[in-house]
PDB file of C-alpha atoms in Angstrom:
ATOM      1  CA  GLY Z   1     -18.921  -0.330  28.790  1.00 85.00           C
ATOM      2  CA  ASN Z   2     -15.834   1.589  27.652  1.00 90.00           C
ATOM      3  CA  LYS Z   3     -14.421   2.257  24.182  1.00 92.00           C
ATOM      4  CA  TYR Z   4     -10.837   3.283  23.673  1.00 91.00           C
ATOM      5  CA  TRP Z   5      -9.614   5.135  20.593  1.00 92.00           C
ATOM      6  CA  CYS Z   6     -12.660   7.231  19.533  1.00 93.00           C
ATOM      7  CA  THR Z   7     -11.324   9.810  17.146  1.00 91.00           C
ATOM      8  CA  PHE Z   8     -13.002  13.284  17.097  1.00 91.00           C
ATOM      9  CA  ALA Z   9     -15.566  12.089  19.658  1.00 92.00           C
ATOM     10  CA  ASP Z  10     -15.998  15.650  20.947  1.00 88.00           C
ATOM     11  CA  GLY Z  11     -15.928  17.520  17.644  1.00 90.00           C
ATOM     12  CA  ALA Z  12     -18.084  15.164  15.594  1.00 93.00           C
ATOM     13  CA  ASP Z  13     -21.771  15.689  14.751  1.00 95.00           C
ATOM     14  CA  PHE Z  14     -22.606  12.057  15.385  1.00 94.00           C
ATOM     15  CA  LEU Z  15     -21.220   8.831  16.762  1.00 94.00           C
ATOM     16  CA  ILE Z  16     -21.395   5.345  15.276  1.00 95.00           C
ATOM     17  CA  VAL Z  17     -22.041   2.948  18.131  1.00 94.00           C
ATOM     18  CA  ILE Z  18     -21.848  -0.803  17.885  1.00 94.00           C
ATOM     19  CA  ALA Z  19     -23.837  -2.716  20.599  1.00 93.00           C
ATOM     20  CA  ARG Z  20     -24.822  -6.263  21.229  1.00 94.00           C
ATOM     21  CA  THR Z  21     -28.459  -6.808  20.456  1.00 95.00           C
ATOM     22  CA  SER Z  22     -28.579 -10.591  20.696  1.00 95.00           C
ATOM     23  CA  ASP Z  23     -26.521 -13.430  22.143  1.00 94.00           C
ATOM     24  CA  ALA Z  24     -23.735 -14.725  19.934  1.00 90.00           C
ATOM     25  CA  PRO Z  25     -23.304 -18.489  19.147  1.00 90.00           C
ATOM     26  CA  ALA Z  26     -20.472 -20.222  20.871  1.00 91.00           C
ATOM     27  CA  GLY Z  27     -17.178 -19.250  19.238  1.00 90.00           C
ATOM     28  CA  LYS Z  28     -18.750 -16.550  17.083  1.00 92.00           C
ATOM     29  CA  ARG Z  29     -18.713 -13.440  19.197  1.00 92.00           C
ATOM     30  CA  HIS Z  30     -18.735 -11.269  16.068  1.00 93.00           C
ATOM     31  CA  LEU Z  31     -22.374 -12.155  15.511  1.00 95.00           C
ATOM     32  CA  GLY Z  32     -25.280 -10.436  17.309  1.00 95.00           C
ATOM     33  CA  LEU Z  33     -23.772  -6.959  17.061  1.00 97.00           C
ATOM     34  CA  SER Z  34     -25.773  -4.075  15.534  1.00 97.00           C
ATOM     35  CA  MET Z  35     -24.717  -0.564  14.438  1.00 97.00           C
ATOM     36  CA  PHE Z  36     -26.453   2.640  15.502  1.00 97.00           C
ATOM     37  CA  PHE Z  37     -26.261   6.286  14.357  1.00 96.00           C
ATOM     38  CA  VAL Z  38     -26.250   8.681  17.316  1.00 95.00           C
ATOM     39  CA  GLU Z  39     -26.606  12.371  16.616  1.00 94.00           C
ATOM     40  CA  LYS Z  40     -24.977  14.838  18.990  1.00 94.00           C
ATOM     41  CA  LYS Z  41     -24.142  18.495  19.358  1.00 93.00           C
ATOM     42  CA  ARG Z  42     -20.622  19.305  18.192  1.00 93.00           C
ATOM     43  CA  GLY Z  43     -18.256  19.904  21.094  1.00 91.00           C
ATOM     44  CA  THR Z  44     -20.267  17.784  23.513  1.00 93.00           C
ATOM     45  CA  LEU Z  45     -20.939  14.130  24.281  1.00 93.00           C
ATOM     46  CA  PRO Z  46     -24.415  12.575  24.450  1.00 92.00           C
ATOM     47  CA  LYS Z  47     -26.191  12.057  27.809  1.00 92.00           C
ATOM     48  CA  GLY Z  48     -24.905   8.826  29.327  1.00 94.00           C
ATOM     49  CA  VAL Z  49     -21.488   9.149  27.615  1.00 95.00           C
ATOM     50  CA  ASN Z  50     -18.404  10.538  29.371  1.00 94.00           C
ATOM     51  CA  GLY Z  51     -14.860  10.692  28.167  1.00 94.00           C
ATOM     52  CA  ALA Z  52     -11.515  12.394  28.035  1.00 94.00           C
ATOM     53  CA  PRO Z  53      -8.718  12.771  25.489  1.00 94.00           C
ATOM     54  CA  ILE Z  54      -6.026  10.103  25.453  1.00 95.00           C
ATOM     55  CA  PRO Z  55      -2.544  11.541  25.886  1.00 95.00           C
ATOM     56  CA  LYS Z  56      -0.614  10.474  22.823  1.00 94.00           C
ATOM     57  CA  ILE Z  57       2.979  10.940  21.657  1.00 94.00           C
ATOM     58  CA  GLY Z  58       1.939  12.005  18.205  1.00 93.00           C
ATOM     59  CA  TYR Z  59      -0.981  12.748  15.825  1.00 91.00           C
ATOM     60  CA  PHE Z  60      -1.718  15.963  17.695  1.00 91.00           C
ATOM     61  CA  GLY Z  61      -3.853  17.158  14.737  1.00 87.00           C
ATOM     62  CA  TRP Z  62      -6.816  15.297  16.187  1.00 86.00           C
ATOM     63  CA  LYS Z  63      -8.086  14.385  19.621  1.00 90.00           C
ATOM     64  CA  THR Z  64      -8.672  10.742  20.410  1.00 93.00           C
ATOM     65  CA  TYR Z  65     -10.982   9.790  23.303  1.00 95.00           C
ATOM     66  CA  GLU Z  66     -11.751   7.044  25.669  1.00 95.00           C
ATOM     67  CA  LEU Z  67     -15.478   6.933  26.133  1.00 96.00           C
ATOM     68  CA  ALA Z  68     -17.515   5.403  28.952  1.00 96.00           C
ATOM     69  CA  PHE Z  69     -21.128   4.468  28.345  1.00 94.00           C
ATOM     70  CA  ASP Z  70     -23.386   4.354  31.457  1.00 94.00           C
ATOM     71  CA  ASN Z  71     -27.139   3.976  31.040  1.00 92.00           C
ATOM     72  CA  PHE Z  72     -26.817   5.151  27.516  1.00 93.00           C
ATOM     73  CA  ARG Z  73     -29.791   4.317  25.343  1.00 91.00           C
ATOM     74  CA  VAL Z  74     -30.334   4.299  21.636  1.00 92.00           C
ATOM     75  CA  GLU Z  75     -33.505   4.049  19.599  1.00 91.00           C
ATOM     76  CA  ALA Z  76     -34.234   1.053  17.404  1.00 93.00           C
ATOM     77  CA  ALA Z  77     -35.078   3.552  14.652  1.00 95.00           C
ATOM     78  CA  ASP Z  78     -31.420   4.677  14.708  1.00 96.00           C
ATOM     79  CA  MET Z  79     -30.128   1.240  13.695  1.00 97.00           C
ATOM     80  CA  ILE Z  80     -27.999   1.257  10.570  1.00 97.00           C
ATOM     81  CA  GLY Z  81     -28.885  -1.539   8.164  1.00 97.00           C
ATOM     82  CA  GLU Z  82     -29.960  -4.920   9.459  1.00 96.00           C
ATOM     83  CA  GLU Z  83     -29.734  -6.141  13.030  1.00 96.00           C
ATOM     84  CA  GLY Z  84     -26.757  -8.283  13.794  1.00 95.00           C
ATOM     85  CA  GLN Z  85     -24.679  -7.169  10.803  1.00 96.00           C
ATOM     86  CA  ALA Z  86     -22.458  -4.596  12.430  1.00 97.00           C
ATOM     87  CA  PHE Z  87     -19.335  -6.743  12.221  1.00 96.00           C
ATOM     88  CA  TYR Z  88     -19.678  -7.054   8.512  1.00 96.00           C
ATOM     89  CA  TYR Z  89     -20.433  -3.351   8.001  1.00 95.00           C
ATOM     90  CA  ALA Z  90     -17.411  -2.360  10.070  1.00 93.00           C
ATOM     91  CA  THR Z  91     -15.024  -4.697   8.233  1.00 92.00           C
ATOM     92  CA  SER Z  92     -16.305  -3.941   4.739  1.00 91.00           C
ATOM     93  CA  GLY Z  93     -14.235  -0.810   4.531  1.00 92.00           C
ATOM     94  CA  LEU Z  94     -10.936  -2.182   5.763  1.00 94.00           C
ATOM     95  CA  GLU Z  95      -9.313  -2.380   2.346  1.00 95.00           C
ATOM     96  CA  THR Z  96      -9.982   1.303   1.747  1.00 96.00           C
ATOM     97  CA  ALA Z  97      -8.858   2.170   5.280  1.00 96.00           C
ATOM     98  CA  ARG Z  98      -5.632   0.291   4.819  1.00 97.00           C
ATOM     99  CA  ALA Z  99      -4.913   2.031   1.476  1.00 98.00           C
ATOM    100  CA  HIS Z 100      -5.646   5.294   3.259  1.00 97.00           C
ATOM    101  CA  THR Z 101      -3.194   4.454   6.040  1.00 98.00           C
ATOM    102  CA  ALA Z 102      -0.577   3.497   3.492  1.00 98.00           C
ATOM    103  CA  ALA Z 103      -1.071   6.910   1.811  1.00 98.00           C
ATOM    104  CA  ARG Z 104      -0.585   8.613   5.143  1.00 97.00           C
ATOM    105  CA  ALA Z 105       2.589   6.682   5.757  1.00 98.00           C
ATOM    106  CA  ILE Z 106       3.943   7.534   2.272  1.00 98.00           C
ATOM    107  CA  GLY Z 107       3.179  11.200   2.878  1.00 98.00           C
ATOM    108  CA  LEU Z 108       5.013  11.212   6.175  1.00 98.00           C
ATOM    109  CA  ALA Z 109       8.027   9.493   4.520  1.00 98.00           C
ATOM    110  CA  GLN Z 110       7.987  11.957   1.684  1.00 98.00           C
ATOM    111  CA  GLY Z 111       7.960  14.864   4.155  1.00 98.00           C
ATOM    112  CA  ALA Z 112      10.958  13.361   5.947  1.00 98.00           C
ATOM    113  CA  LEU Z 113      12.778  12.901   2.614  1.00 98.00           C
ATOM    114  CA  ASP Z 114      12.028  16.508   1.492  1.00 98.00           C
ATOM    115  CA  ASP Z 115      13.203  17.862   4.793  1.00 98.00           C
ATOM    116  CA  SER Z 116      16.314  15.780   4.691  1.00 98.00           C
ATOM    117  CA  ILE Z 117      17.258  16.851   1.167  1.00 98.00           C
ATOM    118  CA  ARG Z 118      16.792  20.508   2.199  1.00 98.00           C
ATOM    119  CA  TYR Z 119      18.838  20.096   5.378  1.00 98.00           C
ATOM    120  CA  ALA Z 120      21.586  18.130   3.664  1.00 98.00           C
ATOM    121  CA  GLY Z 121      21.928  20.997   1.196  1.00 97.00           C
ATOM    122  CA  GLU Z 122      22.110  23.632   3.963  1.00 97.00           C
ATOM    123  CA  ARG Z 123      24.197  21.878   6.620  1.00 97.00           C
ATOM    124  CA  ARG Z 124      27.921  22.247   5.949  1.00 96.00           C
ATOM    125  CA  GLN Z 125      30.838  20.311   7.327  1.00 96.00           C
ATOM    126  CA  PHE Z 126      34.447  20.584   6.247  1.00 96.00           C
ATOM    127  CA  GLU Z 127      33.600  23.569   4.125  1.00 95.00           C
ATOM    128  CA  ARG Z 128      31.015  21.697   1.991  1.00 97.00           C
ATOM    129  CA  PRO Z 129      27.348  20.661   2.285  1.00 98.00           C
ATOM    130  CA  ILE Z 130      26.834  17.245   3.772  1.00 97.00           C
ATOM    131  CA  SER Z 131      24.873  16.312   0.701  1.00 97.00           C
ATOM    132  CA  ASP Z 132      28.305  15.967  -0.979  1.00 97.00           C
ATOM    133  CA  PHE Z 133      29.155  12.983   1.197  1.00 98.00           C
ATOM    134  CA  GLN Z 134      28.371   9.549  -0.138  1.00 98.00           C
ATOM    135  CA  ALA Z 135      26.983   8.310   3.174  1.00 97.00           C
ATOM    136  CA  ILE Z 136      24.281  11.006   3.030  1.00 98.00           C
ATOM    137  CA  ARG Z 137      23.696  10.655  -0.681  1.00 98.00           C
ATOM    138  CA  PHE Z 138      23.110   6.913  -0.412  1.00 98.00           C
ATOM    139  CA  LYS Z 139      20.635   7.356   2.485  1.00 98.00           C
ATOM    140  CA  ILE Z 140      18.663   9.772   0.330  1.00 98.00           C
ATOM    141  CA  ALA Z 141      18.689   7.414  -2.630  1.00 98.00           C
ATOM    142  CA  GLU Z 142      17.472   4.501  -0.510  1.00 98.00           C
ATOM    143  CA  MET Z 143      14.767   6.624   1.129  1.00 98.00           C
ATOM    144  CA  ALA Z 144      13.427   7.814  -2.198  1.00 98.00           C
ATOM    145  CA  THR Z 145      13.417   4.302  -3.687  1.00 98.00           C
ATOM    146  CA  GLN Z 146      11.494   2.844  -0.693  1.00 98.00           C
ATOM    147  CA  ILE Z 147       8.938   5.692  -0.915  1.00 98.00           C
ATOM    148  CA  GLU Z 148       8.343   5.207  -4.646  1.00 98.00           C
ATOM    149  CA  ALA Z 149       7.965   1.426  -4.232  1.00 98.00           C
ATOM    150  CA  ALA Z 150       5.323   1.945  -1.609  1.00 98.00           C
ATOM    151  CA  ARG Z 151       3.576   4.571  -3.665  1.00 98.00           C
ATOM    152  CA  GLN Z 152       3.316   2.431  -6.719  1.00 98.00           C
ATOM    153  CA  LEU Z 153       1.988  -0.516  -4.752  1.00 98.00           C
ATOM    154  CA  ASN Z 154      -0.636   1.660  -3.125  1.00 98.00           C
ATOM    155  CA  TYR Z 155      -1.648   3.038  -6.549  1.00 98.00           C
ATOM    156  CA  PHE Z 156      -2.309  -0.491  -7.649  1.00 98.00           C
ATOM    157  CA  VAL Z 157      -4.413  -1.278  -4.595  1.00 98.00           C
ATOM    158  CA  CYS Z 158      -6.443   1.983  -5.046  1.00 98.00           C
ATOM    159  CA  GLU Z 159      -7.118   0.979  -8.627  1.00 98.00           C
ATOM    160  CA  GLN Z 160      -8.335  -2.434  -7.494  1.00 97.00           C
ATOM    161  CA  ILE Z 161     -10.678  -0.769  -5.015  1.00 97.00           C
ATOM    162  CA  ASP Z 162     -11.983   1.719  -7.526  1.00 96.00           C
ATOM    163  CA  THR Z 163     -12.796  -1.055 -10.040  1.00 97.00           C
ATOM    164  CA  GLY Z 164     -14.557  -3.124  -7.406  1.00 94.00           C
ATOM    165  CA  GLN Z 165     -12.044  -6.009  -7.297  1.00 94.00           C
ATOM    166  CA  ARG Z 166     -11.185  -7.945  -4.135  1.00 92.00           C
ATOM    167  CA  CYS Z 167      -7.814  -6.906  -2.879  1.00 95.00           C
ATOM    168  CA  ASP Z 168      -7.646  -7.728   0.869  1.00 95.00           C
ATOM    169  CA  LYS Z 169      -4.208  -9.379   0.445  1.00 97.00           C
ATOM    170  CA  GLU Z 170      -2.778  -6.528  -1.672  1.00 98.00           C
ATOM    171  CA  ALA Z 171      -4.224  -3.855   0.639  1.00 98.00           C
ATOM    172  CA  SER Z 172      -2.532  -5.566   3.591  1.00 98.00           C
ATOM    173  CA  MET Z 173       0.689  -5.697   1.583  1.00 98.00           C
ATOM    174  CA  ALA Z 174       0.482  -1.974   0.838  1.00 98.00           C
ATOM    175  CA  LYS Z 175      -0.315  -1.062   4.447  1.00 98.00           C
ATOM    176  CA  LEU Z 176       2.442  -3.311   5.814  1.00 98.00           C
ATOM    177  CA  PHE Z 177       5.130  -2.193   3.381  1.00 98.00           C
ATOM    178  CA  ALA Z 178       4.223   1.574   3.514  1.00 98.00           C
ATOM    179  CA  SER Z 179       3.993   1.754   7.318  1.00 98.00           C
ATOM    180  CA  GLU Z 180       7.228  -0.175   7.944  1.00 98.00           C
ATOM    181  CA  MET Z 181       8.913   1.841   5.279  1.00 98.00           C
ATOM    182  CA  ALA Z 182       7.750   5.158   6.807  1.00 98.00           C
ATOM    183  CA  GLU Z 183       9.254   4.431  10.151  1.00 98.00           C
ATOM    184  CA  ARG Z 184      12.576   3.449   8.558  1.00 98.00           C
ATOM    185  CA  VAL Z 185      12.656   6.446   6.254  1.00 98.00           C
ATOM    186  CA  CYS Z 186      11.718   8.921   8.984  1.00 98.00           C
ATOM    187  CA  SER Z 187      14.311   7.386  11.263  1.00 98.00           C
ATOM    188  CA  GLU Z 188      16.914   7.855   8.503  1.00 98.00           C
ATOM    189  CA  GLY Z 189      15.744  11.455   8.183  1.00 98.00           C
ATOM    190  CA  ILE Z 190      16.526  12.071  11.808  1.00 98.00           C
ATOM    191  CA  GLN Z 191      19.921  10.482  11.273  1.00 98.00           C
ATOM    192  CA  ILE Z 192      20.670  12.877   8.422  1.00 98.00           C
ATOM    193  CA  HIS Z 193      19.656  15.766  10.606  1.00 98.00           C
ATOM    194  CA  GLY Z 194      22.028  14.513  13.323  1.00 97.00           C
ATOM    195  CA  GLY Z 195      21.486  15.965  16.789  1.00 97.00           C
ATOM    196  CA  ALA Z 196      19.183  18.605  15.320  1.00 97.00           C
ATOM    197  CA  GLY Z 197      16.787  15.847  14.295  1.00 97.00           C
ATOM    198  CA  TYR Z 198      16.273  14.896  17.898  1.00 96.00           C
ATOM    199  CA  THR Z 199      14.922  18.355  18.739  1.00 97.00           C
ATOM    200  CA  THR Z 200      11.521  19.854  18.065  1.00 96.00           C
ATOM    201  CA  LEU Z 201      13.174  22.544  15.901  1.00 96.00           C
ATOM    202  CA  HIS Z 202      12.715  20.405  12.801  1.00 97.00           C
ATOM    203  CA  ALA Z 203       9.569  18.596  11.529  1.00 97.00           C
ATOM    204  CA  VAL Z 204      11.339  15.330  10.933  1.00 97.00           C
ATOM    205  CA  GLU Z 205      10.877  14.293  14.575  1.00 97.00           C
ATOM    206  CA  ARG Z 206       7.108  14.743  14.158  1.00 97.00           C
ATOM    207  CA  HIS Z 207       7.140  12.678  10.964  1.00 98.00           C
ATOM    208  CA  TRP Z 208       8.858   9.941  12.841  1.00 97.00           C
ATOM    209  CA  ARG Z 209       6.443   9.910  15.776  1.00 97.00           C
ATOM    210  CA  ASP Z 210       3.394   9.978  13.440  1.00 97.00           C
ATOM    211  CA  ALA Z 211       4.863   7.273  11.196  1.00 97.00           C
ATOM    212  CA  ARG Z 212       5.148   4.923  14.228  1.00 97.00           C
ATOM    213  CA  LEU Z 213       1.397   4.950  14.576  1.00 96.00           C
ATOM    214  CA  THR Z 214       0.761   3.782  10.986  1.00 97.00           C
ATOM    215  CA  LYS Z 215       2.191   0.378  12.042  1.00 97.00           C
ATOM    216  CA  ILE Z 216      -0.548  -0.024  14.634  1.00 96.00           C
ATOM    217  CA  PHE Z 217      -3.889   1.373  13.552  1.00 91.00           C
ATOM    218  CA  GLU Z 218      -6.133  -0.153  10.856  1.00 93.00           C
ATOM    219  CA  GLY Z 219      -4.524  -3.518  11.872  1.00 94.00           C
ATOM    220  CA  THR Z 220      -0.995  -3.903  13.132  1.00 97.00           C
ATOM    221  CA  SER Z 221       1.809  -5.074  10.997  1.00 98.00           C
ATOM    222  CA  GLU Z 222       1.517  -8.512  12.566  1.00 98.00           C
ATOM    223  CA  ILE Z 223      -2.166  -8.663  11.548  1.00 97.00           C
ATOM    224  CA  GLN Z 224      -1.305  -7.691   7.954  1.00 97.00           C
ATOM    225  CA  LYS Z 225       1.238 -10.497   7.851  1.00 98.00           C
ATOM    226  CA  ARG Z 226      -1.424 -12.900   9.112  1.00 97.00           C
ATOM    227  CA  ILE Z 227      -3.886 -11.802   6.392  1.00 96.00           C
ATOM    228  CA  ILE Z 228      -1.225 -12.038   3.633  1.00 97.00           C
ATOM    229  CA  SER Z 229       0.019 -15.449   4.707  1.00 97.00           C
ATOM    230  CA  ASP Z 230      -3.546 -16.798   5.101  1.00 96.00           C
ATOM    231  CA  ARG Z 231      -4.346 -15.775   1.540  1.00 95.00           C
ATOM    232  CA  LEU Z 232      -1.148 -17.199   0.137  1.00 96.00           C
ATOM    233  CA  LEU Z 233      -1.501 -20.534   2.003  1.00 96.00           C
ATOM    234  CA  GLY Z 234      -5.221 -20.911   1.349  1.00 92.00           C
ATOM    235  CA  ARG Z 235      -6.259 -20.503   5.006  1.00 84.00           C
ATOM    236  CA  GLY Z 236      -8.314 -17.378   4.691  1.00 64.00           C
ATOM    237  CA  ARG Z 237     -12.040 -17.043   4.223  1.00 60.00           C
ATOM    238  CA  ASN Z 238     -13.540 -17.074   0.846  1.00 51.00           C
TER     239      ASN Z 238
END
């Protein structure tokens, strides 16, 4: 089979592979999956695994692979935990992963804000810096307010995680709010830079491209809304 979106597949020292080890009951395909630890030499892929980097529009700091498994075998001794429990192992860290993604989004937005403040102080029009104009000042104020709101929400979620409290709804809120905020703020950063923001001469364009991904991975914005609404309406799992 094939697996898309395998981050650091070439540079990692091991792979975590989830494989079906038993048939799943009707309507419960998440059951019967087991997790395996596969050691490998860094810079290579194991025998029976081939792959190539996926061409992305951002997040160039890491390579993300599509992997193809053909006659690839794992040992029973390499199983992580109990057989058939891979789904639960994989999903047990989603709250932390979503807080992590929210933090990335906040950092990207903060970078766009910092760059925009700097640029607005340097760029001059009509013999004055553009930071003197109300249109620019109000954009900066709104950007900073949205960033701080996301940061404080994520701090709360991180505290819940650190103290062992359930916070799947709140983690989804933080991830949803921060990622949507980051794209808006980075877009406003490009607007403040004007035409210069649409070039690769300023980092704000990279912030914008990378922020767009935070709305997709670790569960799309639509998935986060589903989780939040399920919890509020009493339709989620206990």
